[in-house]
């Protein structure tokens, strides 16, 4: 009975990891924010070494943001990615090279990886290297089929998984909803891990709203401070995802001689974090009106668009330019990539 009391007596803590560092002009601005953000640097990036030096200057914890094969959109992976056809030697050699390119990293998290983090054998090879270097691993949780928890336990690697994505949708309203969810999870669970990206919108939002955490008694800590702590239960994430959403705008009824009494009933449908979540508000007036808000369903795969362009140096260029996707398709699974047939080149022996 003493354990819950002790846990509740500790101040709530959040770790906020900023992925994809090394490409964007806004990277220095987000690194300079006076909070203990964790900086996840992509390997072999044009500005990676400069951003690492800046992060160290500002006391930020540094991780390697390791590209791993996804179910789709692998042209956005970047250089040095881990892919399913690679054998053990190739995987460990590629990971070691990536780690050597970010020598100040004390941990690793996956960039994309919705396919790769679901492969037990390949992730076992990864954790052999991580364990040998005495590092931790944060599961970005881009798939519900992730085997990271089991494999890290096998190798004694300290770990934690992501609870909230801050900026899958970069609108201010969406950022605010996710940030409010992070606050609720920290208060209810004692700690939570969020992942964001160096979008200009994310930087502006964090600069304005990070002070709210201290105002509510929540401390920002490096990712390493929350290792081996249990991830927030999916049920709690589902519940807070509903309650953290802004209330839909309700139109006022026409003026009457008597004030209409208003009651609000919120029906929450808790489901796993990667499935559809629905919140319904019913407002009873004279006559009754129903206002509802339905959120886009989020499938198991959670694709996000990295804040850089694939034509920058170090990227695998797709055979054909990708078609710009409609906004409404952003949260839906995309079809698997079809390998492009390559015509054989005849060899001339002289």
CSV table of C-alpha atoms in Angstrom, one decimal:
chain,number,residue,atom,x,y,z
A,1,UNK,CA,0.0,0.0,0.0
A,2,UNK,CA,3.0,2.3,0.5
A,3,UNK,CA,4.1,2.1,-3.2
A,4,UNK,CA,1.2,4.1,-4.7
A,5,UNK,CA,1.5,6.7,-2.0
A,6,UNK,CA,5.2,7.1,-2.7
A,7,UNK,CA,4.6,7.3,-6.4
A,8,UNK,CA,1.9,10.0,-6.0
A,9,UNK,CA,4.2,12.0,-3.7
A,10,UNK,CA,6.7,12.5,-6.6
A,11,UNK,CA,6.2,15.4,-8.9
A,12,UNK,CA,4.9,14.4,-12.4
A,13,UNK,CA,7.6,14.2,-15.0
A,14,UNK,CA,7.6,14.3,-18.8
A,15,UNK,CA,10.3,13.6,-21.4
A,16,UNK,CA,9.9,15.4,-24.7
A,17,UNK,CA,12.1,14.0,-27.5
A,18,UNK,CA,12.7,16.1,-30.6
A,19,UNK,CA,13.3,13.8,-33.5
A,20,UNK,CA,14.9,14.3,-36.9
A,21,UNK,CA,17.5,16.8,-35.8
A,22,UNK,CA,20.2,17.6,-38.4
A,23,UNK,CA,18.4,19.0,-41.4
A,24,UNK,CA,16.2,22.0,-40.5
A,25,UNK,CA,17.0,25.6,-40.1
A,26,UNK,CA,14.7,25.7,-37.0
A,27,UNK,CA,16.8,23.0,-35.2
A,28,UNK,CA,19.0,25.5,-33.3
A,29,UNK,CA,15.9,27.4,-32.1
A,30,UNK,CA,14.3,24.4,-30.6
A,31,UNK,CA,17.6,23.2,-29.1
A,32,UNK,CA,18.0,26.5,-27.4
A,33,UNK,CA,14.7,26.3,-25.6
A,34,UNK,CA,15.6,26.5,-21.8
A,35,UNK,CA,14.1,23.1,-21.0
A,36,UNK,CA,15.6,19.5,-20.6
A,37,UNK,CA,14.4,18.4,-24.1
A,38,UNK,CA,16.0,15.3,-25.5
A,39,UNK,CA,17.6,15.7,-28.9
A,40,UNK,CA,17.4,12.8,-31.3
A,41,UNK,CA,19.9,13.3,-34.2
A,42,UNK,CA,19.6,11.6,-37.5
A,43,UNK,CA,22.9,10.0,-38.7
A,44,UNK,CA,24.9,11.4,-41.6
A,45,UNK,CA,23.0,14.7,-41.7
A,46,UNK,CA,24.4,17.9,-43.1
A,47,UNK,CA,24.1,19.8,-39.8
A,48,UNK,CA,24.3,16.9,-37.4
A,49,UNK,CA,27.7,17.7,-35.9
A,50,UNK,CA,26.8,21.4,-35.4
A,51,UNK,CA,23.5,20.5,-33.8
A,52,UNK,CA,25.3,18.0,-31.5
A,53,UNK,CA,27.7,20.7,-30.4
A,54,UNK,CA,24.9,23.2,-29.8
A,55,UNK,CA,22.9,20.6,-27.8
A,56,UNK,CA,25.9,19.8,-25.6
A,57,UNK,CA,26.4,23.6,-25.1
A,58,UNK,CA,22.8,23.8,-23.8
A,59,UNK,CA,22.9,20.7,-21.7
A,60,UNK,CA,20.6,18.6,-23.8
A,61,UNK,CA,20.6,14.8,-23.7
A,62,UNK,CA,21.5,13.4,-27.2
A,63,UNK,CA,20.2,10.2,-28.8
A,64,UNK,CA,20.7,8.6,-32.2
A,65,UNK,CA,17.5,8.7,-34.3
A,66,UNK,CA,18.1,5.5,-36.2
A,67,UNK,CA,16.3,5.0,-39.6
A,68,UNK,CA,14.5,1.7,-39.8
A,69,UNK,CA,12.4,0.2,-42.6
A,70,UNK,CA,8.7,1.1,-42.5
A,71,UNK,CA,5.6,-0.4,-44.1
A,72,UNK,CA,5.5,2.4,-46.6
A,73,UNK,CA,7.2,5.6,-47.7
A,74,UNK,CA,10.7,4.3,-47.3
A,75,UNK,CA,12.1,6.9,-49.6
A,76,UNK,CA,11.9,9.2,-46.5
A,77,UNK,CA,14.2,6.9,-44.4
A,78,UNK,CA,17.5,8.6,-45.0
A,79,UNK,CA,21.0,7.3,-45.3
A,80,UNK,CA,22.2,4.2,-43.4
A,81,UNK,CA,18.8,2.7,-42.7
A,82,UNK,CA,18.2,-0.8,-41.4
A,83,UNK,CA,16.2,-2.9,-43.8
A,84,UNK,CA,14.7,-6.3,-43.6
A,85,UNK,CA,16.9,-8.0,-46.3
A,86,UNK,CA,20.1,-7.1,-44.4
A,87,UNK,CA,21.9,-9.9,-42.6
A,88,UNK,CA,23.2,-9.7,-39.0
A,89,UNK,CA,26.6,-8.5,-40.0
A,90,UNK,CA,25.2,-5.8,-42.3
A,91,UNK,CA,22.7,-4.6,-39.6
A,92,UNK,CA,25.3,-4.4,-36.9
A,93,UNK,CA,27.8,-2.7,-39.1
A,94,UNK,CA,25.3,-0.1,-40.3
A,95,UNK,CA,24.2,0.6,-36.7
A,96,UNK,CA,27.7,0.9,-35.5
A,97,UNK,CA,28.5,3.4,-38.3
A,98,UNK,CA,25.4,5.4,-37.4
A,99,UNK,CA,26.4,5.5,-33.7
A,100,UNK,CA,29.9,6.5,-34.6
A,101,UNK,CA,28.4,9.5,-36.5
A,102,UNK,CA,26.6,10.6,-33.3
A,103,UNK,CA,29.3,9.7,-30.8
A,104,UNK,CA,27.7,11.8,-28.0
A,105,UNK,CA,24.5,9.8,-28.1
A,106,UNK,CA,23.7,7.8,-24.9
A,107,UNK,CA,20.5,6.3,-26.3
A,108,UNK,CA,18.7,5.3,-29.5
A,109,UNK,CA,15.2,5.6,-30.8
A,110,UNK,CA,13.7,4.4,-34.1
A,111,UNK,CA,13.0,6.7,-37.1
A,112,UNK,CA,9.9,5.3,-38.8
A,113,UNK,CA,10.4,1.5,-38.4
A,114,UNK,CA,6.8,0.4,-38.5
A,115,UNK,CA,8.0,-2.8,-40.2
A,116,UNK,CA,11.5,-3.2,-38.7
A,117,UNK,CA,10.5,-2.9,-35.0
A,118,UNK,CA,8.1,-5.8,-35.5
A,119,UNK,CA,10.8,-8.2,-36.6
A,120,UNK,CA,12.1,-10.2,-33.5
A,121,UNK,CA,15.4,-11.5,-35.1
A,122,UNK,CA,16.4,-8.2,-36.6
A,123,UNK,CA,15.7,-6.3,-33.5
A,124,UNK,CA,17.6,-8.9,-31.5
A,125,UNK,CA,20.7,-8.0,-33.6
A,126,UNK,CA,20.0,-4.3,-32.9
A,127,UNK,CA,19.9,-4.8,-29.2
A,128,UNK,CA,23.1,-6.7,-29.1
A,129,UNK,CA,24.9,-3.6,-30.3
A,130,UNK,CA,22.9,-1.3,-28.0
A,131,UNK,CA,23.6,-3.5,-25.0
A,132,UNK,CA,27.3,-3.8,-25.9
A,133,UNK,CA,27.6,0.0,-25.9
A,134,UNK,CA,25.6,0.4,-22.6
A,135,UNK,CA,22.9,2.5,-24.2
A,136,UNK,CA,19.2,2.8,-23.8
A,137,UNK,CA,16.5,2.4,-26.4
A,138,UNK,CA,13.2,4.4,-26.7
A,139,UNK,CA,10.5,2.8,-28.8
A,140,UNK,CA,8.9,5.4,-30.9
A,141,UNK,CA,6.0,3.1,-31.1
A,142,UNK,CA,5.1,3.5,-34.8
A,143,UNK,CA,3.4,0.1,-34.8
A,144,UNK,CA,1.3,-1.9,-32.4
A,145,UNK,CA,3.3,-5.0,-33.3
A,146,UNK,CA,6.5,-3.7,-31.9
A,147,UNK,CA,8.7,-6.3,-30.2
A,148,UNK,CA,11.0,-3.8,-28.6
A,149,UNK,CA,9.8,-4.4,-25.0
A,150,UNK,CA,10.5,-8.2,-25.2
A,151,UNK,CA,13.9,-7.8,-27.0
A,152,UNK,CA,15.2,-5.1,-24.7
A,153,UNK,CA,14.3,-7.2,-21.7
A,154,UNK,CA,16.1,-10.2,-23.1
A,155,UNK,CA,19.4,-8.1,-23.5
A,156,UNK,CA,19.0,-6.1,-20.3
A,157,UNK,CA,18.7,-2.8,-22.2
A,158,UNK,CA,16.9,0.0,-20.4
A,159,UNK,CA,13.9,1.1,-22.3
A,160,UNK,CA,10.7,3.2,-22.4
A,161,UNK,CA,8.1,3.7,-25.1
A,162,UNK,CA,6.5,6.8,-26.5
A,163,UNK,CA,3.1,7.8,-25.2
A,164,UNK,CA,2.1,10.8,-27.2
A,165,UNK,CA,3.0,12.2,-30.6
A,166,UNK,CA,2.8,16.0,-30.4
A,167,UNK,CA,2.7,17.0,-34.1
A,168,UNK,CA,1.3,14.4,-36.4
A,169,UNK,CA,-1.1,17.3,-37.2
A,170,UNK,CA,0.8,20.6,-37.0
A,171,UNK,CA,-2.2,22.9,-36.5
A,172,UNK,CA,-2.2,24.8,-33.3
A,173,UNK,CA,-5.5,23.2,-32.2
A,174,UNK,CA,-4.1,19.7,-32.7
A,175,UNK,CA,-0.8,20.6,-31.0
A,176,UNK,CA,-2.7,22.0,-28.0
A,177,UNK,CA,-4.9,18.8,-27.8
A,178,UNK,CA,-1.8,16.6,-27.8
A,179,UNK,CA,0.0,18.8,-25.3
A,180,UNK,CA,-3.0,18.8,-23.0
A,181,UNK,CA,-3.1,15.0,-23.2
A,182,UNK,CA,0.6,14.9,-22.2
A,183,UNK,CA,-0.2,17.0,-19.1
A,184,UNK,CA,-3.1,14.7,-18.2
A,185,UNK,CA,-1.1,11.6,-18.6
A,186,UNK,CA,1.7,12.9,-16.5
A,187,UNK,CA,-0.7,13.9,-13.7
A,188,UNK,CA,-2.6,10.6,-13.8
A,189,UNK,CA,0.3,8.2,-14.4
A,190,UNK,CA,3.2,10.1,-12.8
A,191,UNK,CA,5.2,10.3,-16.0
A,192,UNK,CA,4.9,10.4,-19.8
A,193,UNK,CA,7.0,10.5,-22.9
A,194,UNK,CA,6.2,12.6,-25.9
A,195,UNK,CA,7.8,12.9,-29.3
A,196,UNK,CA,7.8,16.0,-31.5
A,197,UNK,CA,9.7,17.2,-34.6
A,198,UNK,CA,11.5,20.4,-35.5
A,199,UNK,CA,8.7,21.9,-37.4
A,200,UNK,CA,8.4,25.7,-37.1
A,201,UNK,CA,4.8,25.2,-35.8
A,202,UNK,CA,6.1,22.8,-33.1
A,203,UNK,CA,8.8,25.2,-32.1
A,204,UNK,CA,6.4,28.2,-31.8
A,205,UNK,CA,4.0,26.1,-29.8
A,206,UNK,CA,6.5,24.7,-27.3
A,207,UNK,CA,8.1,28.1,-26.8
A,208,UNK,CA,4.8,29.5,-25.8
A,209,UNK,CA,3.4,26.6,-23.8
A,210,UNK,CA,6.3,24.8,-22.1
A,211,UNK,CA,6.0,27.2,-19.2
A,212,UNK,CA,2.6,25.7,-18.5
A,213,UNK,CA,4.2,22.5,-17.3
A,214,UNK,CA,6.0,24.2,-14.4
A,215,UNK,CA,2.9,26.1,-13.6
A,216,UNK,CA,1.1,22.8,-13.1
A,217,UNK,CA,3.9,21.2,-11.1
A,218,UNK,CA,5.2,19.0,-14.0
A,219,UNK,CA,9.0,18.7,-14.5
A,220,UNK,CA,10.6,18.2,-17.9
A,221,UNK,CA,13.3,15.6,-17.7
A,222,UNK,CA,15.7,13.9,-20.1
A,223,UNK,CA,14.5,10.6,-21.6
A,224,UNK,CA,17.0,8.7,-19.5
A,225,UNK,CA,15.2,9.7,-16.3
A,226,UNK,CA,12.1,7.7,-17.3
A,227,UNK,CA,13.8,4.4,-18.3
A,228,UNK,CA,12.3,1.1,-17.2
A,229,UNK,CA,9.2,2.9,-16.1
A,230,UNK,CA,5.9,1.4,-17.5
A,231,UNK,CA,4.4,3.1,-20.5
A,232,UNK,CA,1.0,4.6,-20.0
A,233,UNK,CA,-1.7,2.0,-20.4
A,234,UNK,CA,-3.5,2.1,-23.7
A,235,UNK,CA,-6.9,2.5,-21.9
A,236,UNK,CA,-5.7,5.6,-20.1
A,237,UNK,CA,-4.3,7.1,-23.4
A,238,UNK,CA,-7.6,6.5,-25.0
A,239,UNK,CA,-9.5,8.2,-22.2
A,240,UNK,CA,-7.3,11.2,-22.1
A,241,UNK,CA,-7.3,11.5,-25.9
A,242,UNK,CA,-11.0,12.1,-25.6
A,243,UNK,CA,-11.0,14.4,-22.7
A,244,UNK,CA,-8.1,16.5,-23.9
A,245,UNK,CA,-9.9,17.5,-27.1
A,246,UNK,CA,-11.3,21.0,-27.3
A,247,UNK,CA,-15.0,21.1,-26.8
A,248,UNK,CA,-17.0,21.5,-30.1
A,249,UNK,CA,-18.4,25.0,-30.6
A,250,UNK,CA,-22.1,25.0,-29.7
A,251,UNK,CA,-24.5,27.5,-31.3
A,252,UNK,CA,-26.8,29.4,-29.0
A,253,UNK,CA,-30.5,28.8,-29.4
A,254,UNK,CA,-32.9,31.5,-30.4
A,255,UNK,CA,-33.8,33.9,-27.5
A,256,UNK,CA,-36.8,32.8,-25.5
A,257,UNK,CA,-38.7,34.2,-22.6
A,258,UNK,CA,-37.3,31.5,-20.3
A,259,UNK,CA,-33.6,30.5,-20.0
A,260,UNK,CA,-33.1,27.0,-21.5
A,261,UNK,CA,-31.4,24.6,-19.2
A,262,UNK,CA,-28.4,22.9,-20.7
A,263,UNK,CA,-26.9,19.6,-19.8
A,264,UNK,CA,-23.8,18.0,-21.2
A,265,UNK,CA,-23.3,14.3,-21.5
A,266,UNK,CA,-19.9,13.1,-22.8
A,267,UNK,CA,-19.8,9.5,-24.0
A,268,UNK,CA,-16.3,8.1,-24.1
A,269,UNK,CA,-15.4,5.1,-26.1
A,270,UNK,CA,-12.0,3.8,-24.9
A,271,UNK,CA,-10.2,1.7,-27.4
A,272,UNK,CA,-6.6,0.8,-28.1
A,273,UNK,CA,-4.4,3.8,-28.9
A,274,UNK,CA,-4.2,3.0,-32.6
A,275,UNK,CA,-7.9,2.6,-33.3
A,276,UNK,CA,-10.7,5.1,-33.9
A,277,UNK,CA,-11.7,7.2,-30.9
A,278,UNK,CA,-15.0,9.0,-30.8
A,279,UNK,CA,-16.3,11.8,-28.6
A,280,UNK,CA,-19.9,12.8,-28.6
A,281,UNK,CA,-21.5,15.8,-26.9
A,282,UNK,CA,-25.2,16.0,-26.6
A,283,UNK,CA,-26.7,19.4,-25.7
A,284,UNK,CA,-30.4,19.4,-24.6
A,285,UNK,CA,-32.2,22.7,-25.3
A,286,UNK,CA,-35.6,23.8,-26.5
A,287,UNK,CA,-35.7,22.2,-29.1
A,288,UNK,CA,-33.0,19.6,-28.5
A,289,UNK,CA,-29.8,19.8,-30.5
A,290,UNK,CA,-27.0,17.3,-30.9
A,291,UNK,CA,-23.4,18.4,-31.5
A,292,UNK,CA,-20.8,15.7,-32.2
A,293,UNK,CA,-17.1,15.6,-33.0
A,294,UNK,CA,-15.6,12.6,-34.7
A,295,UNK,CA,-11.9,12.3,-34.9
A,296,UNK,CA,-10.1,10.8,-37.9
A,297,UNK,CA,-9.4,7.1,-37.1
A,298,UNK,CA,-5.7,6.4,-36.4
A,299,UNK,CA,-4.6,2.9,-37.6
A,300,UNK,CA,-1.9,0.7,-36.3
A,301,UNK,CA,0.7,2.4,-38.6
A,302,UNK,CA,1.1,6.0,-37.7
A,303,UNK,CA,2.9,7.6,-40.6
A,304,UNK,CA,4.2,11.1,-40.2
A,305,UNK,CA,5.9,13.3,-42.8
A,306,UNK,CA,9.4,14.2,-41.6
A,307,UNK,CA,10.2,17.9,-41.6
A,308,UNK,CA,12.7,17.7,-44.5
A,309,UNK,CA,12.6,16.9,-48.2
A,310,UNK,CA,13.8,13.7,-49.8
A,311,UNK,CA,15.9,15.4,-52.4
A,312,UNK,CA,18.4,16.6,-49.7
A,313,UNK,CA,21.9,15.0,-49.7
A,314,UNK,CA,22.0,11.5,-48.2
A,315,UNK,CA,18.5,10.3,-49.1
A,316,UNK,CA,17.4,7.4,-51.2
A,317,UNK,CA,15.7,9.0,-54.2
A,318,UNK,CA,12.6,7.0,-55.3
A,319,UNK,CA,12.4,5.9,-59.0
A,320,UNK,CA,9.4,8.1,-59.6
A,321,UNK,CA,8.5,11.3,-57.8
A,322,UNK,CA,5.9,10.6,-55.1
A,323,UNK,CA,2.4,11.9,-55.7
A,324,UNK,CA,1.3,14.5,-53.1
A,325,UNK,CA,-1.3,12.9,-50.9
A,326,UNK,CA,-4.6,14.6,-50.1
A,327,UNK,CA,-4.7,15.9,-46.5
A,328,UNK,CA,-7.5,13.5,-45.6
A,329,UNK,CA,-5.4,10.5,-46.3
A,330,UNK,CA,-2.6,11.4,-43.9
A,331,UNK,CA,-3.8,9.1,-41.1
A,332,UNK,CA,-4.6,6.1,-43.3
A,333,UNK,CA,-2.3,3.2,-44.2
A,334,UNK,CA,-0.7,3.6,-47.5
A,335,UNK,CA,-0.3,0.6,-49.9
A,336,UNK,CA,3.0,-1.2,-49.7
A,337,UNK,CA,5.6,0.0,-52.1
A,338,UNK,CA,6.0,-2.0,-55.3
A,339,UNK,CA,9.6,-2.6,-56.2
A,340,UNK,CA,10.6,-1.0,-59.5
A,341,UNK,CA,11.9,-3.5,-62.1
A,342,UNK,CA,15.4,-2.7,-63.2
A,343,UNK,CA,16.5,-3.8,-66.6
A,344,UNK,CA,19.7,-5.9,-66.5
A,345,UNK,CA,22.8,-4.3,-67.8
A,346,UNK,CA,24.9,-6.5,-70.2
A,347,UNK,CA,28.4,-6.9,-69.1
A,348,UNK,CA,31.2,-6.6,-71.7
A,349,UNK,CA,34.2,-8.7,-71.2
A,350,UNK,CA,37.3,-7.7,-73.0
